[in-house]
Amino acid sequence: MLQWFFRLIRTGSTPVAVSRPTPQVTVAPEARRTANVSSVVYPPRDPGLPVQEPSTLVSDQSELLDMLRLHAAASPALFQTRFEGPIARVASYINLLPGSSTASFSGAGGLFRAAVETAFSTFRASDGRIFTGSLGVEDRHRLEARWRYVCFAAGLLYPIGGALSSMSVVDANGRKWSTELESLTDFARLNQVTNLFVSWLSEESQLGPSTITGTFALGIVGRENIEWLNEGSPLLVQALVNIVTGSPTSKDLIATALVKDMWLAVNAREMARRHQNYGKLTIGSNI
């Protein structure tokens, strides 16, 4: 060993160092988005809800729409008019709003999901029900399909009004959305905003019928469908409005009891899956 050491000194050679690869450090995406420390603030800011294209919201519920299409057994053109049109208008009207602060359908887009799920469940449950049992054959033939459609439309609108009455929606400049005047999507486009902010007026879930729904119900159902209902009987449209506004005059209708029962079933399913999927989720600010 000593001979090797002295020989190494005489030749002036040095051992060759073995290079080892430098470990690569991966920066998390959220760290890359933070330009500097000053952009991290406390208390944390509410980022708001991004304004979504209504067509994207509809496609997110494609599974329910496929089941609805199968159950309706209508031609593509008729299905577009009777079902897809009103659903798309609901998506435009409420966009990505949650259904409640921390209870049922509290995630972004929860209110739209509640509407579509209730509409499908109610329409499916209406199959086999007799709404005009005391009428003659001709009247029953003319009205039964229309009553089933009233159940679909009422189910679609049923959860919305109560949820809207428990929240206030504004843009970043504090301009408030007026539910009676325009859809939330149109409000965002008019004011050229990409994010909207929800303030909760009540922490308890208010999903359900409300007089607010009467201000937009017929516009969402659509002129062609309203005219088709009126061809059967003017009482059909009146019943639809009474159901979604919670009017006591509709309490004895078969359609009213059906919509209420299906909403309770939908809400029960949501409560069963909510904690498993999300825990206690809050969208929006409490004031």
Coordinates of C-alpha atoms in Angstrom, one line a residue:
M1 CA 0.0 0.0 0.0
L2 CA 2.9 2.4 0.9
Q3 CA 4.7 1.6 -2.4
W4 CA 1.5 2.4 -4.3
F5 CA 1.1 5.8 -2.4
F6 CA 4.8 6.9 -3.1
R7 CA 4.4 5.8 -6.8
L8 CA 1.3 8.0 -7.0
I9 CA 3.2 11.0 -5.6
R10 CA 6.1 10.6 -8.0
T11 CA 3.8 10.4 -11.1
G12 CA 1.7 13.3 -10.0
S13 CA -1.5 11.4 -10.7
T14 CA -4.7 12.1 -8.8
P15 CA -7.6 9.8 -8.2
V16 CA -10.5 10.3 -10.6
A17 CA -13.6 11.4 -8.7
V18 CA -16.8 9.5 -9.5
S19 CA -19.6 12.0 -10.4
R20 CA -23.0 11.3 -9.1
P21 CA -26.2 12.7 -10.7
T22 CA -27.8 15.8 -9.0
P23 CA -31.3 15.0 -7.8
Q24 CA -34.0 16.9 -9.7
V25 CA -36.3 19.0 -7.6
T26 CA -39.9 19.2 -8.9
V27 CA -41.7 22.4 -8.1
A28 CA -45.4 22.0 -7.3
P29 CA -47.8 23.7 -9.7
E30 CA -49.2 25.9 -7.0
A31 CA -45.6 27.1 -6.1
R32 CA -45.0 28.0 -9.7
R33 CA -48.1 30.1 -9.8
T34 CA -47.0 32.1 -6.8
A35 CA -44.7 34.8 -8.2
N36 CA -43.4 35.9 -4.8
V37 CA -44.1 35.6 -1.1
S38 CA -46.2 38.8 -1.0
S39 CA -48.8 37.2 -3.2
V40 CA -49.7 34.8 -0.4
V41 CA -52.1 36.6 1.8
Y42 CA -53.9 36.0 5.0
P43 CA -56.8 35.9 5.5
P44 CA -57.1 33.9 2.2
R45 CA -59.2 35.5 -0.5
D46 CA -62.3 33.9 -1.9
P47 CA -61.3 33.1 -5.5
G48 CA -65.0 33.1 -6.6
L49 CA -66.7 30.9 -9.1
P50 CA -65.4 30.8 -12.7
V51 CA -68.1 31.6 -15.2
Q52 CA -68.6 28.4 -17.2
E53 CA -70.0 27.8 -20.7
P54 CA -73.5 26.4 -20.3
S55 CA -72.8 23.7 -22.9
T56 CA -70.0 22.4 -20.6
L57 CA -72.3 22.2 -17.7
V58 CA -74.8 20.2 -19.7
S59 CA -72.1 17.8 -21.0
D60 CA -71.0 17.2 -17.4
Q61 CA -74.4 15.7 -16.7
S62 CA -74.4 13.6 -19.9
E63 CA -75.1 10.4 -17.9
L64 CA -78.4 11.8 -16.7
L65 CA -79.3 13.2 -20.1
D66 CA -78.6 9.8 -21.7
M67 CA -81.0 8.1 -19.3
L68 CA -83.6 10.9 -19.8
R69 CA -83.3 10.5 -23.6
L70 CA -83.8 6.7 -23.3
H71 CA -86.8 7.2 -21.0
A72 CA -88.4 9.9 -23.1
A73 CA -88.3 7.8 -26.3
A74 CA -88.7 10.9 -28.4
S75 CA -87.3 11.9 -31.8
P76 CA -84.0 13.9 -31.7
A77 CA -85.8 17.1 -32.7
L78 CA -88.6 16.7 -30.2
F79 CA -86.2 15.8 -27.4
Q80 CA -84.2 18.9 -28.2
T81 CA -87.3 21.1 -27.9
R82 CA -88.9 19.5 -24.9
F83 CA -86.0 18.5 -22.8
E84 CA -82.5 19.7 -23.9
G85 CA -83.7 23.2 -24.5
P86 CA -85.0 23.8 -21.0
I87 CA -82.0 22.1 -19.4
A88 CA -79.6 24.3 -21.4
R89 CA -81.5 27.4 -20.4
V90 CA -81.3 26.4 -16.7
A91 CA -77.5 25.9 -17.2
S92 CA -77.3 29.4 -18.6
Y93 CA -79.5 30.9 -15.9
I94 CA -77.7 29.6 -12.9
N95 CA -74.3 28.7 -14.4
L96 CA -71.9 27.2 -11.7
L97 CA -73.9 28.3 -8.6
P98 CA -73.9 25.9 -5.6
G99 CA -77.1 24.7 -4.1
S100 CA -76.3 25.7 -0.5
S101 CA -73.4 26.9 1.6
T102 CA -72.4 23.6 3.3
A103 CA -75.4 21.3 3.0
S104 CA -77.0 19.7 0.0
F105 CA -75.4 20.2 -3.4
S106 CA -72.9 22.6 -2.0
G107 CA -70.2 22.2 -4.6
A108 CA -69.7 24.4 -7.6
G109 CA -72.4 23.4 -10.1
G110 CA -74.4 21.7 -7.4
L111 CA -77.6 23.7 -8.1
F112 CA -77.6 22.6 -11.7
R113 CA -77.1 19.0 -10.7
A114 CA -80.0 19.2 -8.3
A115 CA -82.3 20.6 -11.0
V116 CA -81.4 18.0 -13.6
E117 CA -81.4 15.1 -11.2
T118 CA -84.9 16.1 -9.8
A119 CA -86.2 16.6 -13.3
F120 CA -85.2 13.1 -14.5
S121 CA -86.3 11.4 -11.3
T122 CA -89.7 13.1 -11.4
F123 CA -90.2 12.4 -15.1
R124 CA -89.3 8.8 -14.7
A125 CA -91.6 8.4 -11.7
S126 CA -94.5 10.0 -13.6
D127 CA -94.5 7.0 -16.0
G128 CA -97.5 4.8 -15.0
R129 CA -99.2 7.5 -12.9
I130 CA -102.8 8.5 -13.9
F131 CA -103.3 12.2 -13.7
T132 CA -106.7 12.4 -15.4
G133 CA -108.5 9.4 -14.0
S134 CA -111.9 11.1 -13.7
L135 CA -111.9 12.3 -17.4
G136 CA -113.0 10.7 -20.6
V137 CA -110.8 8.8 -22.9
E138 CA -110.2 11.7 -25.4
D139 CA -109.3 14.1 -22.6
R140 CA -107.0 11.6 -21.0
H141 CA -105.3 10.9 -24.3
R142 CA -104.8 14.7 -24.8
L143 CA -103.6 15.5 -21.3
E144 CA -101.7 12.5 -19.8
A145 CA -98.4 13.2 -21.8
R146 CA -98.7 16.9 -21.0
W147 CA -99.1 16.2 -17.3
R148 CA -95.9 14.0 -17.4
Y149 CA -94.2 17.0 -19.0
V150 CA -95.4 19.3 -16.3
C151 CA -93.7 16.9 -13.8
F152 CA -90.4 17.1 -15.7
A153 CA -90.5 20.9 -16.0
A154 CA -91.6 21.3 -12.4
G155 CA -88.8 19.0 -11.2
L156 CA -86.2 21.0 -13.2
L157 CA -87.3 24.2 -11.6
Y158 CA -88.2 23.0 -8.1
P159 CA -84.9 23.3 -6.3
I160 CA -83.7 26.6 -7.8
G161 CA -85.9 29.4 -6.3
G162 CA -85.2 28.6 -2.6
A163 CA -81.5 28.4 -3.2
L164 CA -81.4 31.7 -5.0
S165 CA -83.3 33.4 -2.2
S166 CA -80.6 32.4 0.3
M167 CA -77.7 33.9 -1.6
S168 CA -76.4 37.1 -3.2
V169 CA -74.3 36.9 -6.3
V170 CA -71.9 39.8 -7.3
D171 CA -69.0 40.4 -9.6
A172 CA -65.5 41.6 -8.4
N173 CA -66.8 45.2 -8.5
G174 CA -69.8 44.5 -6.3
R175 CA -72.4 44.7 -9.1
K176 CA -75.2 42.4 -8.0
W177 CA -77.0 39.9 -10.2
S178 CA -80.8 40.5 -10.4
T179 CA -82.4 37.1 -10.8
E180 CA -85.6 38.7 -12.3
L181 CA -83.8 40.4 -15.2
E182 CA -81.4 38.1 -16.9
S183 CA -79.5 34.8 -16.7
L184 CA -76.3 34.7 -14.6
T185 CA -74.3 33.9 -17.8
D186 CA -75.7 37.0 -19.6
F187 CA -74.9 39.1 -16.5
A188 CA -71.3 37.9 -16.6
R189 CA -71.0 38.5 -20.3
L190 CA -72.5 42.0 -20.0
N191 CA -70.1 43.0 -17.3
Q192 CA -67.2 41.2 -18.9
V193 CA -66.3 39.2 -15.8
T194 CA -64.8 35.8 -15.5
N195 CA -65.5 35.1 -11.8
L196 CA -68.5 35.6 -9.6
F197 CA -68.8 35.7 -5.8
V198 CA -71.5 34.2 -3.6
S199 CA -72.5 35.7 -0.2
W200 CA -74.8 33.5 1.8
L201 CA -77.8 35.1 3.5
S202 CA -78.6 31.9 5.3
E203 CA -76.3 29.0 6.2
E204 CA -79.2 26.5 6.2
S205 CA -80.2 24.7 3.0
Q206 CA -83.1 26.5 1.3
L207 CA -83.4 24.4 -1.8
G208 CA -87.0 24.1 -2.9
P209 CA -89.8 26.2 -4.3
S210 CA -90.0 29.9 -4.0
T211 CA -91.9 32.8 -5.4
I212 CA -88.7 34.0 -7.1
T213 CA -89.1 31.0 -9.6
G214 CA -92.2 32.6 -11.0
T215 CA -90.2 35.4 -12.5
F216 CA -88.2 33.1 -14.8
A217 CA -90.0 29.7 -15.0
L218 CA -91.9 30.2 -18.3
G219 CA -88.8 31.6 -20.0
I220 CA -86.8 28.5 -19.1
V221 CA -89.5 26.1 -20.2
G222 CA -89.7 28.0 -23.5
R223 CA -92.5 29.4 -25.7
E224 CA -93.0 26.3 -27.9
N225 CA -93.5 24.1 -24.8
I226 CA -95.8 26.5 -23.0
E227 CA -97.9 26.8 -26.1
W228 CA -98.1 23.0 -26.4
L229 CA -99.2 22.8 -22.8
N230 CA -101.9 25.4 -23.3
E231 CA -103.2 23.5 -26.3
G232 CA -104.1 20.8 -23.8
S233 CA -105.4 23.0 -21.1
P234 CA -104.5 26.4 -19.6
L235 CA -104.6 24.8 -16.2
L236 CA -101.4 22.9 -17.0
V237 CA -99.2 26.0 -17.1
Q238 CA -101.0 27.4 -14.0
A239 CA -100.3 24.1 -12.2
L240 CA -96.6 24.3 -13.2
V241 CA -96.2 27.8 -11.9
N242 CA -98.0 27.0 -8.6
I243 CA -95.8 23.9 -8.0
V244 CA -92.5 25.6 -8.5
T245 CA -93.5 28.7 -6.4
G246 CA -94.9 26.6 -3.6
S247 CA -98.4 27.9 -3.9
P248 CA -100.9 26.2 -1.6
T249 CA -103.4 26.0 -4.4
S250 CA -101.5 23.2 -5.9
K251 CA -101.3 21.0 -2.8
D252 CA -104.1 18.6 -4.0
L253 CA -102.5 17.9 -7.4
I254 CA -101.0 14.5 -8.1
A255 CA -98.1 16.2 -9.9
T256 CA -97.4 18.3 -6.7
A257 CA -97.1 15.3 -4.5
L258 CA -94.9 13.5 -7.1
V259 CA -92.5 16.4 -7.4
K260 CA -92.2 16.8 -3.6
D261 CA -91.6 13.1 -3.1
M262 CA -88.9 12.9 -5.8
W263 CA -87.2 16.0 -4.5
L264 CA -87.0 14.4 -1.0
A265 CA -85.6 11.2 -2.6
V266 CA -83.0 13.2 -4.6
N267 CA -82.0 15.2 -1.5
A268 CA -81.7 12.0 0.6
R269 CA -79.3 10.5 -2.0
E270 CA -77.3 13.7 -2.0
M271 CA -77.1 13.7 1.8
A272 CA -75.9 10.1 1.8
R273 CA -73.1 10.7 -0.7
R274 CA -72.1 14.2 0.4
H275 CA -69.9 13.4 3.4
Q276 CA -68.3 10.5 1.7
N277 CA -67.2 12.6 -1.3
Y278 CA -66.6 16.0 0.0
G279 CA -66.9 16.3 3.8
K280 CA -67.9 19.8 4.9
L281 CA -67.5 21.9 1.8
T282 CA -68.1 25.6 1.7
I283 CA -68.5 27.7 -1.5
G284 CA -68.9 31.4 -1.1
S285 CA -68.6 33.8 1.9
N286 CA -70.9 34.1 4.9
I287 CA -72.0 37.6 5.8

